[in-house]
Short mmCIF file of C-alpha atoms and ligand atoms in Angstrom, two decimals:
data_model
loop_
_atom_site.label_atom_id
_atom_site.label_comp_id
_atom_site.label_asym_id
_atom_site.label_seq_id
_atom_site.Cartn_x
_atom_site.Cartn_y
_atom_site.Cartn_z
CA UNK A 1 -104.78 47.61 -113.11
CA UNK A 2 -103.25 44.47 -112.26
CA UNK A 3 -104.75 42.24 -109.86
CA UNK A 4 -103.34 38.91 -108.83
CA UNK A 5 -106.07 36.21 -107.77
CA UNK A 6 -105.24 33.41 -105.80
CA UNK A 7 -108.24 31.32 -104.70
CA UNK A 8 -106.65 29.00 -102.70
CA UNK A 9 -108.51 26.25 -100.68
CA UNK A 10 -111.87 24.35 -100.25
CA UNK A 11 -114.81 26.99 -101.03
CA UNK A 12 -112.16 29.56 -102.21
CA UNK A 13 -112.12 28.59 -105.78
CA UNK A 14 -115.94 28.77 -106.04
CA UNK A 15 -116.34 31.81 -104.79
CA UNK A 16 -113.15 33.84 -106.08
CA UNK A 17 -114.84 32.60 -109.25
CA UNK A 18 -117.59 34.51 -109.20
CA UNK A 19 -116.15 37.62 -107.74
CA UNK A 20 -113.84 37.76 -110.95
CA UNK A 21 -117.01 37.20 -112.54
CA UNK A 22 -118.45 40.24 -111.10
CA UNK A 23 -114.99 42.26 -112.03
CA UNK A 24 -115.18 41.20 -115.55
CA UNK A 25 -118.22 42.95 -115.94
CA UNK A 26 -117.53 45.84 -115.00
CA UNK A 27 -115.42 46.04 -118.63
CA UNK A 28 -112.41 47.98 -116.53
CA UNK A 29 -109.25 47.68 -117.83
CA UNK A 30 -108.01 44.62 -115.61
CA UNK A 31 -105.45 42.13 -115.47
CA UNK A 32 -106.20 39.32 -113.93
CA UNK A 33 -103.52 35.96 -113.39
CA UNK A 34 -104.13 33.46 -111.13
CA UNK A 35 -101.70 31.91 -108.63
CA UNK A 36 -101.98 28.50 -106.48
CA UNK A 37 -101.66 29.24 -103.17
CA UNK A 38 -102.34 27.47 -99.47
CA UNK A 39 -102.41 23.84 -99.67
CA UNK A 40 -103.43 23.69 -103.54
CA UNK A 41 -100.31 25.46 -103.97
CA UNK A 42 -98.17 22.82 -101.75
CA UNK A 43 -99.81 19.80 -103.53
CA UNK A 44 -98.96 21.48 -106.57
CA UNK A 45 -95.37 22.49 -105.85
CA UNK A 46 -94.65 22.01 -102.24
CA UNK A 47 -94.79 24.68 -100.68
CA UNK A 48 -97.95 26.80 -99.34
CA UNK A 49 -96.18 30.34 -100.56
CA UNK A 50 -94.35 29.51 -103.83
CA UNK A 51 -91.86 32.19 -105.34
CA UNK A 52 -93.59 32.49 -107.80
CA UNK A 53 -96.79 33.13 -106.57
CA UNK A 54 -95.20 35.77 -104.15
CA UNK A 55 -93.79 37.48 -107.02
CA UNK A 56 -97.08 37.86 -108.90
CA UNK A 57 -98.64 39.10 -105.34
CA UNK A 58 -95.34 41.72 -104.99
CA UNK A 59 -96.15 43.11 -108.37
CA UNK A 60 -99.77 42.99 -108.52
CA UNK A 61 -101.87 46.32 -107.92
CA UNK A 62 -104.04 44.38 -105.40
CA UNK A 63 -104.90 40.77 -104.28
CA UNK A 64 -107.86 39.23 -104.29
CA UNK A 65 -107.88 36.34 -102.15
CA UNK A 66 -110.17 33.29 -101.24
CA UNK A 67 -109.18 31.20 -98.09
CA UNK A 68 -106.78 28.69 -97.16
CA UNK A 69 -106.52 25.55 -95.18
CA UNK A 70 -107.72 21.80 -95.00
CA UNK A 71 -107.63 19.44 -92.16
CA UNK A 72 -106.02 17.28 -94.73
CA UNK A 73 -102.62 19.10 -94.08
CA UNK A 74 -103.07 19.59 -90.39
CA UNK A 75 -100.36 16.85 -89.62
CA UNK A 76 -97.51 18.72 -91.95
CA UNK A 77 -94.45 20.84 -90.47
CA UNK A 78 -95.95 24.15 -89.13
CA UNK A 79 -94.09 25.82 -91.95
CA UNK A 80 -95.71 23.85 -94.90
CA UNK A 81 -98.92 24.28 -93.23
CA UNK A 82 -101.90 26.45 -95.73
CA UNK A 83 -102.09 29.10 -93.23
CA UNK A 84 -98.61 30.03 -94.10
CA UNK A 85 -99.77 31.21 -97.07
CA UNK A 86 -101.58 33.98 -96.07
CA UNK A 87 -99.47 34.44 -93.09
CA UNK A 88 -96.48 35.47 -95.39
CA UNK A 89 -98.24 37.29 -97.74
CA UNK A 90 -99.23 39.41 -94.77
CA UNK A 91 -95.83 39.81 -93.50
CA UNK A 92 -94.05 40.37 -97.21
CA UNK A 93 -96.19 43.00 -98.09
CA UNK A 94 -96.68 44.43 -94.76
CA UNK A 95 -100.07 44.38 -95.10
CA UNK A 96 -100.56 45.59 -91.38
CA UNK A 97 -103.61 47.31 -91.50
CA UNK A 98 -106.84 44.71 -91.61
CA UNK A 99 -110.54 46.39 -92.39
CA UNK A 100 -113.52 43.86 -91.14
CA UNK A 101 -116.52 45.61 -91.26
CA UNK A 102 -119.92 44.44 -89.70
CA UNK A 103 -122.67 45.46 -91.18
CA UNK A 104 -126.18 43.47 -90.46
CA UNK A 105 -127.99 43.95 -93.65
CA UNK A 106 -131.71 45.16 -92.99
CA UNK A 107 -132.91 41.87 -95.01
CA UNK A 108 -130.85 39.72 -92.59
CA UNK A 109 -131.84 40.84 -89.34
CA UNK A 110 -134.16 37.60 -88.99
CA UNK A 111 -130.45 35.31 -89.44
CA UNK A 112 -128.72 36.84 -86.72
CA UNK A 113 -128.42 34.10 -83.59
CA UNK A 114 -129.27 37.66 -81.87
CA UNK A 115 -132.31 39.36 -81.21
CA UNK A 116 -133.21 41.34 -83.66
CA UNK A 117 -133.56 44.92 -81.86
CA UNK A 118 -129.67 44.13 -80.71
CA UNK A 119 -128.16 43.70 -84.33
CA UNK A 120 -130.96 46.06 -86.51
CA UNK A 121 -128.90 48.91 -88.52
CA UNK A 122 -125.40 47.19 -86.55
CA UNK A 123 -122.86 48.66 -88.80
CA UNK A 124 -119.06 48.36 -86.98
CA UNK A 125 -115.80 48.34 -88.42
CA UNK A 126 -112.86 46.38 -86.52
CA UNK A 127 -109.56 47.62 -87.47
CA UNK A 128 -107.41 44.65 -86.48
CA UNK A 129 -103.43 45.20 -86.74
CA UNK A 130 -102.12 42.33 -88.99
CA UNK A 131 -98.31 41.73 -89.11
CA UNK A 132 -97.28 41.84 -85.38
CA UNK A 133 -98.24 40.38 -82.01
CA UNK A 134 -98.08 36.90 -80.97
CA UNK A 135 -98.41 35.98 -84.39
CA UNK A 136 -95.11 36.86 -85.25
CA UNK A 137 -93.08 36.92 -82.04
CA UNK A 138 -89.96 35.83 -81.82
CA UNK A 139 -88.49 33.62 -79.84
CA UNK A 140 -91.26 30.38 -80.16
CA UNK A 141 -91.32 27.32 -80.44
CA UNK A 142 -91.17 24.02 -78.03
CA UNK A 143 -88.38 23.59 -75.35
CA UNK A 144 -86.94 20.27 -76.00
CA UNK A 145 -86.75 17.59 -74.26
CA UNK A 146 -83.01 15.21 -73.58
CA UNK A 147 -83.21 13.06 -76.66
CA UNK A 148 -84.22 15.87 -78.72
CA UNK A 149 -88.05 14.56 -79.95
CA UNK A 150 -90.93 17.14 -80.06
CA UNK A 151 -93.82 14.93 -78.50
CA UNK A 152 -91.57 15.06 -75.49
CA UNK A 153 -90.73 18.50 -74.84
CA UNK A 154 -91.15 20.10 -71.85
CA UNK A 155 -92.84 23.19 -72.76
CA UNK A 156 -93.75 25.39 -75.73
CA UNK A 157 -93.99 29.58 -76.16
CA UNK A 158 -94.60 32.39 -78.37
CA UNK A 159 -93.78 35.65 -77.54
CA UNK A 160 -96.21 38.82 -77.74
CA UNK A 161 -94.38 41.91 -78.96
CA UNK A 162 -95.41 45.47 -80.32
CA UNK A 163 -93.27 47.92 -81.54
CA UNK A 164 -93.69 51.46 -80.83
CA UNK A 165 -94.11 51.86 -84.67
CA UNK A 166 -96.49 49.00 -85.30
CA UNK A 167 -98.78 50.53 -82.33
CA UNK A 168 -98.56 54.49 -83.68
CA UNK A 169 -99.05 53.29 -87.41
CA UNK A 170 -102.01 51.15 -87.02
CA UNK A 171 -103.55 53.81 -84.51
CA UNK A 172 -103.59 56.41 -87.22
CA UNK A 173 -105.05 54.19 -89.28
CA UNK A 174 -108.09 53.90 -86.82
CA UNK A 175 -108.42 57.77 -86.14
CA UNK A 176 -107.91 58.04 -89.70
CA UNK A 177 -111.14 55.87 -90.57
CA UNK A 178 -112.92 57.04 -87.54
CA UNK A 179 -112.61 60.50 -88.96
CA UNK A 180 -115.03 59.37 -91.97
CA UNK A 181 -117.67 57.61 -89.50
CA UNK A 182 -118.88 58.36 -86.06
CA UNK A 183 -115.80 59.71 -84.89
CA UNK A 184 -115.84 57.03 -82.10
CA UNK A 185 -112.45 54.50 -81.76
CA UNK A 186 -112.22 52.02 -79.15
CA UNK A 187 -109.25 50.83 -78.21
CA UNK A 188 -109.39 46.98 -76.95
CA UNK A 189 -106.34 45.69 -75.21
CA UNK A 190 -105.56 43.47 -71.91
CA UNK A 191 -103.76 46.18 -70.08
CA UNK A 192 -104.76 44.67 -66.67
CA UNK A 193 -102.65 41.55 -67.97
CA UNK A 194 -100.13 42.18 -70.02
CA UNK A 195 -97.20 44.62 -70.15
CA UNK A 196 -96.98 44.35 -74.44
CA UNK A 197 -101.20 45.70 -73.74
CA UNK A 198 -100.36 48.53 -72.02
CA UNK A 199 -97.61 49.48 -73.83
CA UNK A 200 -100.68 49.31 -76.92
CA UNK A 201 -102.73 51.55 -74.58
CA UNK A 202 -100.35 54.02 -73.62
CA UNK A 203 -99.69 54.57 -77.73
CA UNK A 204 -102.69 54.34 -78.73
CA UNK A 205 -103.50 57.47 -76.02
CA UNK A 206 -100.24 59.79 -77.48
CA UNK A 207 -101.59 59.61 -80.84
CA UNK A 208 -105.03 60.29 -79.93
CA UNK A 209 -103.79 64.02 -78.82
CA UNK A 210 -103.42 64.11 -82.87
CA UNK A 211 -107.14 63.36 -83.68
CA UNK A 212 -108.82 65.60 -81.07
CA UNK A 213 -111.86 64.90 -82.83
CA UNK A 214 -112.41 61.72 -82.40
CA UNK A 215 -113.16 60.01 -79.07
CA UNK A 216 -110.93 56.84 -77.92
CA UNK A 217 -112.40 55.17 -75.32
CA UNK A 218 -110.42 51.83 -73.88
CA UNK A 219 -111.76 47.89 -73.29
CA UNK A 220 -110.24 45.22 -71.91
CA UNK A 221 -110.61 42.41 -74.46
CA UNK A 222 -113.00 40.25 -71.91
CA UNK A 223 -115.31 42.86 -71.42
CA UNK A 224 -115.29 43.82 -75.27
CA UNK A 225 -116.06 40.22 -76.27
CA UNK A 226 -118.78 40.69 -73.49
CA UNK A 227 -119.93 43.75 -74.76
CA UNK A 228 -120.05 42.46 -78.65
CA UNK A 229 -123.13 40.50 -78.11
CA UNK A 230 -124.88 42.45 -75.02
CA UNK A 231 -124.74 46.33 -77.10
CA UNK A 232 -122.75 45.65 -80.49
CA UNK A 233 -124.76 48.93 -81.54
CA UNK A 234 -122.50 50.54 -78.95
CA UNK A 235 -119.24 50.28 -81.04
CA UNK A 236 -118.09 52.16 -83.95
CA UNK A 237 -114.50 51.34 -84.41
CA UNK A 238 -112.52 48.66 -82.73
CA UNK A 239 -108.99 49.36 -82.68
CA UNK A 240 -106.53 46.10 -81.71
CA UNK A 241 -103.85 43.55 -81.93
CA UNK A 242 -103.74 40.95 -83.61
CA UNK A 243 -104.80 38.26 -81.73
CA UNK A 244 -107.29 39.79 -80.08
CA UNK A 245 -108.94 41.14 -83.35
CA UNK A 246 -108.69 37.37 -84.84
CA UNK A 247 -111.09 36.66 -82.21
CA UNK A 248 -113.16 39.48 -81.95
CA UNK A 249 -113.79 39.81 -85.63
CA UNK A 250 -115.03 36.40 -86.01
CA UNK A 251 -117.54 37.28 -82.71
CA UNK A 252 -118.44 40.31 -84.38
CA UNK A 253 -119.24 38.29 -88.21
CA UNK A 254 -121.65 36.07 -86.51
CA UNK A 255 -123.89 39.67 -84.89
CA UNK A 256 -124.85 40.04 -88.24
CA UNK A 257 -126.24 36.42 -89.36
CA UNK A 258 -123.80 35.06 -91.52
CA UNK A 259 -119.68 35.29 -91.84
CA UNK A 260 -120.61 34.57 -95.44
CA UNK A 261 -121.82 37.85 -96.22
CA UNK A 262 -118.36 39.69 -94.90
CA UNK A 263 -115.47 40.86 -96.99
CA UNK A 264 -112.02 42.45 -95.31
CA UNK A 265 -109.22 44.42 -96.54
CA UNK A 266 -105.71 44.12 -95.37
CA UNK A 267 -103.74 47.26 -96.43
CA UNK A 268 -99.88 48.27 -96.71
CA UNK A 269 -98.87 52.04 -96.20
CA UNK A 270 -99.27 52.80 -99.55
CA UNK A 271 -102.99 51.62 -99.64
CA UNK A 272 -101.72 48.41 -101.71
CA UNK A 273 -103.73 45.74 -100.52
CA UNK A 274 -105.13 42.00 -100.02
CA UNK A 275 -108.87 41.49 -100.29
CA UNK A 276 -110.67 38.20 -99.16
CA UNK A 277 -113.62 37.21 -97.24
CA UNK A 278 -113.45 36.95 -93.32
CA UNK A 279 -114.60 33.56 -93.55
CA UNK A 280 -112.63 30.37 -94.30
CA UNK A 281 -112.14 27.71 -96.82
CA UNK A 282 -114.80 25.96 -95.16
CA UNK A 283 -113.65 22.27 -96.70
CA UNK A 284 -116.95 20.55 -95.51
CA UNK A 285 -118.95 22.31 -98.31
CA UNK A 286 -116.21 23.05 -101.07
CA UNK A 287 -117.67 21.13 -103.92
CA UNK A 288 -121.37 21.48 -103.26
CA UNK A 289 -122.41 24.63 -104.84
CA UNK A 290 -123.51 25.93 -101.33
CA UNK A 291 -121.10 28.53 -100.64
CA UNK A 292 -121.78 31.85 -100.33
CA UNK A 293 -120.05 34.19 -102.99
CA UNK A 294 -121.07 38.07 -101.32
CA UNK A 295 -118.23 38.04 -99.03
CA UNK A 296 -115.94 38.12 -101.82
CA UNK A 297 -117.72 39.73 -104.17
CA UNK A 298 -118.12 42.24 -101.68
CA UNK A 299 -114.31 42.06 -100.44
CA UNK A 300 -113.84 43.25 -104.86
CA UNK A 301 -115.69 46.31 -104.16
CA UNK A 302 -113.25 46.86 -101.61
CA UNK A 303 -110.44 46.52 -103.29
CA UNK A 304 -111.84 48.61 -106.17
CA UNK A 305 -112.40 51.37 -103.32
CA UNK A 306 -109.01 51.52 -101.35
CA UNK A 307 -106.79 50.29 -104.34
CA UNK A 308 -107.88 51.02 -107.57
CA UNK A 309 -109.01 54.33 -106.93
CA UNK A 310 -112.94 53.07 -108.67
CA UNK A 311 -115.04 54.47 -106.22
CA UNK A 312 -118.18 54.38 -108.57
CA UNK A 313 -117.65 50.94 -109.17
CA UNK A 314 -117.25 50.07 -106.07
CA UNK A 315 -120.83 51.52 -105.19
CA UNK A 316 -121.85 49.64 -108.35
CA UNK A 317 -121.26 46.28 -107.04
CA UNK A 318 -122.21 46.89 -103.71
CA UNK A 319 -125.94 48.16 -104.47
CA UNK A 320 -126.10 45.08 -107.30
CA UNK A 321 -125.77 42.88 -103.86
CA UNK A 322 -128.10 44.68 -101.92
CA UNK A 323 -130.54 44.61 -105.13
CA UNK A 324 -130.71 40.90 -104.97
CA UNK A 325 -130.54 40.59 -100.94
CA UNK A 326 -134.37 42.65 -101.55
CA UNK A 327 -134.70 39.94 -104.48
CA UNK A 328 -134.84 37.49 -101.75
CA UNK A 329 -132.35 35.85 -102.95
CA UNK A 330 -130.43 33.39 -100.44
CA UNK A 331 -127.97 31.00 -100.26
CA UNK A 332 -128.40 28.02 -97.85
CA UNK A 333 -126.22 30.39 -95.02
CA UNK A 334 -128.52 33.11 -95.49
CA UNK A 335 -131.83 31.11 -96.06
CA UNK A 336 -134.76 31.85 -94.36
CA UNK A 337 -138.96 30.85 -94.99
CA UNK A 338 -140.03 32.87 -97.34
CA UNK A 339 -136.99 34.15 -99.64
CA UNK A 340 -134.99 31.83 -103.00
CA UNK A 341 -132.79 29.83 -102.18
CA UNK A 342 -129.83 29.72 -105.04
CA UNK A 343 -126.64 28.33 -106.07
CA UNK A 344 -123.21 29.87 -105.31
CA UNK A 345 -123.26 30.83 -109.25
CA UNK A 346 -126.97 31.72 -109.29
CA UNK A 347 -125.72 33.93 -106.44
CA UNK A 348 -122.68 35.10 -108.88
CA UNK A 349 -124.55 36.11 -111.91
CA UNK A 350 -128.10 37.35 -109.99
CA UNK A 351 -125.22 40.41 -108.77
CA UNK A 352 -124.23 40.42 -112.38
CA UNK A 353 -127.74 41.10 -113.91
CA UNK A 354 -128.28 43.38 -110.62
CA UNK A 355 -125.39 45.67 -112.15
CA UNK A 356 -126.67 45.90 -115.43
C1 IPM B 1 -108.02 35.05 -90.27
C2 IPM B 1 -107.63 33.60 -90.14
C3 IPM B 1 -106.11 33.52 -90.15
C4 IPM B 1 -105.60 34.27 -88.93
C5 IPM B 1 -105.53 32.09 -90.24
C6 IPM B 1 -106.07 31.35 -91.44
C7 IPM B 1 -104.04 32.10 -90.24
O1 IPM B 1 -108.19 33.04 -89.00
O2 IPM B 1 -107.68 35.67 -91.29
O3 IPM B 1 -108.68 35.56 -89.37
O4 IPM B 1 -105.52 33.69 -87.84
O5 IPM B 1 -105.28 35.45 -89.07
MG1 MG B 2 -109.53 34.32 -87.98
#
């Protein structure tokens, strides 16, 4: 089982640390190499998505990711830019489908900026499609102006686009997963709006007559964001675009008291995938020892689930973290009166002790 890590930016490194950490001791057959990648990688060789560490990505079983970005690089071309990074990766392996559960852990409740009746047992997934949309619509850029300079154009655009194939694929996807929960997808578009949205809806419905199990309901993506913190218990899967799931799955992180605690999955068609936390780099506290490792340690157990076919070890890792969550064991994101607070590697090997 190969698995390419690339830890990438500010807190990544800390925390993809300990997740490999967590992997190691497992004593699986794994093969772990590490890449550069984001703006590590273009202060190391210029370029936020170097061949080579593409290569090692294309050949790798899986990916396990930290985060990318630093405001130190915000002034560089667009394409130079960290985000890049993870923005190609997604588009080279067609990583299209993206997993970001919520789940408000019962020992948590109390960190939630919600009340806690609201967020209590809140366990949601948000299936957010990955590769298309606004993100990567073509044409986009800046209409420029007479003597050809940027800071003077006139006007700037990107264009939203779905396919008919991009909709249909990541809809199974949704029934698909639905299938395993509460049966329950809702689809979240701006159909009201925007002709690309209900294009998504109209899609979305056709397949649905495939999964006659499972109830779709439809949102608009105002009322969805509305509905996120009014009745978040009310959702079971979110189904949408790209943008829109951007958004809503970094609403949805906060309902359960800390991003920190969050890992995601972004998946090919072949189940191939890239696993990192749905938080960022977070360069204000890279250094410190203050970083929260779960969402990646947890974002491992995911990958040993959907790509590595290690189901048991999956489970493994995933009741060592809720073991030391009951240990009281916090970091500062997490803290609360009454529980420990530790270290981003006290954090690391607590989950290690928890699994032996
Ligand atoms: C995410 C991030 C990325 C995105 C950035 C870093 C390009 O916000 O994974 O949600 O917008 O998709
Ligand atoms: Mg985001």
């Amino acid at each position: 089982m190969k698995i390419a890590v690339l830890p990438g930016d500010g807190i990544g490194p800390e925390i993809v640390v300990e997740a490999v950490k967590v992997l190691r001791a497992l004593n699986l057959p794994f093969e772990m190499e590490t890449a550069p990648v984001g703006g590590a990688a273009y202060a190391a060789l210029g370029h936020p998505l170097p061949a080579s560490t593409l290569k090692l990505a294309q050949d790798a079983d899986a990916i396990l990711f930290g985060a990318v970005g630093d405001w130190k690089y915000d002034t560089l071309d667009r394409h130079l830019r960290p985000e890049q990074a993870i923005l190609g990766l997604r588009k080279h392996l067609g990583l299209f489908a993206n997993f970001r559960p919520a789940i408000c852990y019962p020992e948590l409740v109390s960190a939630s900026s919600l009340k806690p009746e609201l967020v209590a047992g809140l366990d949601i997934l948000i299936i957010r499609e990955l590769t298309g949309d606004i993100y990567f619509g073509q044409p986009r850029g800046r209409r420029i102006a007479t003597d050809g300079h940027f800071p003077d154009a006139e006007e700037a655009f990107d264009t939203m686009r779905y396919s008919r194939p991009e909709i249909e694929r990541i809809a199974h996807v949704a029934f698909q997963a639905a299938r395993k929960r509460s049966k329950r997808v809702t689809s979240v578009d701006k159909a009201n709006v925007l002709e690309t949205f209900q294009f998504w809806k109209d899609i979305v419905t056709e397949v649905s007559q495939q999964y006659p199990d499972v109830a779709l309901d439809h949102m608009y993506v105002d009322n969805a964001a509305m509905q996120l913190v009014k009745a978040p218990k009310k959702f079971d899967v979110i189904v949408t675009g790209n943008m829109f799931g951007d958004i809503l799955s970094d609403e949805a992180s906060m309902l359960t008291g800390s991003i920190g605690m969050l890992p995601s999955a972004s998946l090919d068609a072949n189940n191939k995938g890239l696993y990192e936390p749905s938080h960022g780099s977070a360069p204000d506290i890279a250094g410190q020892g203050i970083a929260n490792p779960l969402a990646t340690i947890l974002s491992a157990a995911m990958m040993l689930r959907f790509s590595l076919n290690q189901e048991a070890a999956a489970q493994r890792i995933e009741n060592a973290v809720k073991s030391v969550l009951a240990q009281g064991l916090r970091t500062p994101d997490i803290y609360s009166d009454g529980t420990t607070r530790v270290s981003t590697i006290e954090m690391g090997n607590a989950v290690v002790n928890a699994m032996r």
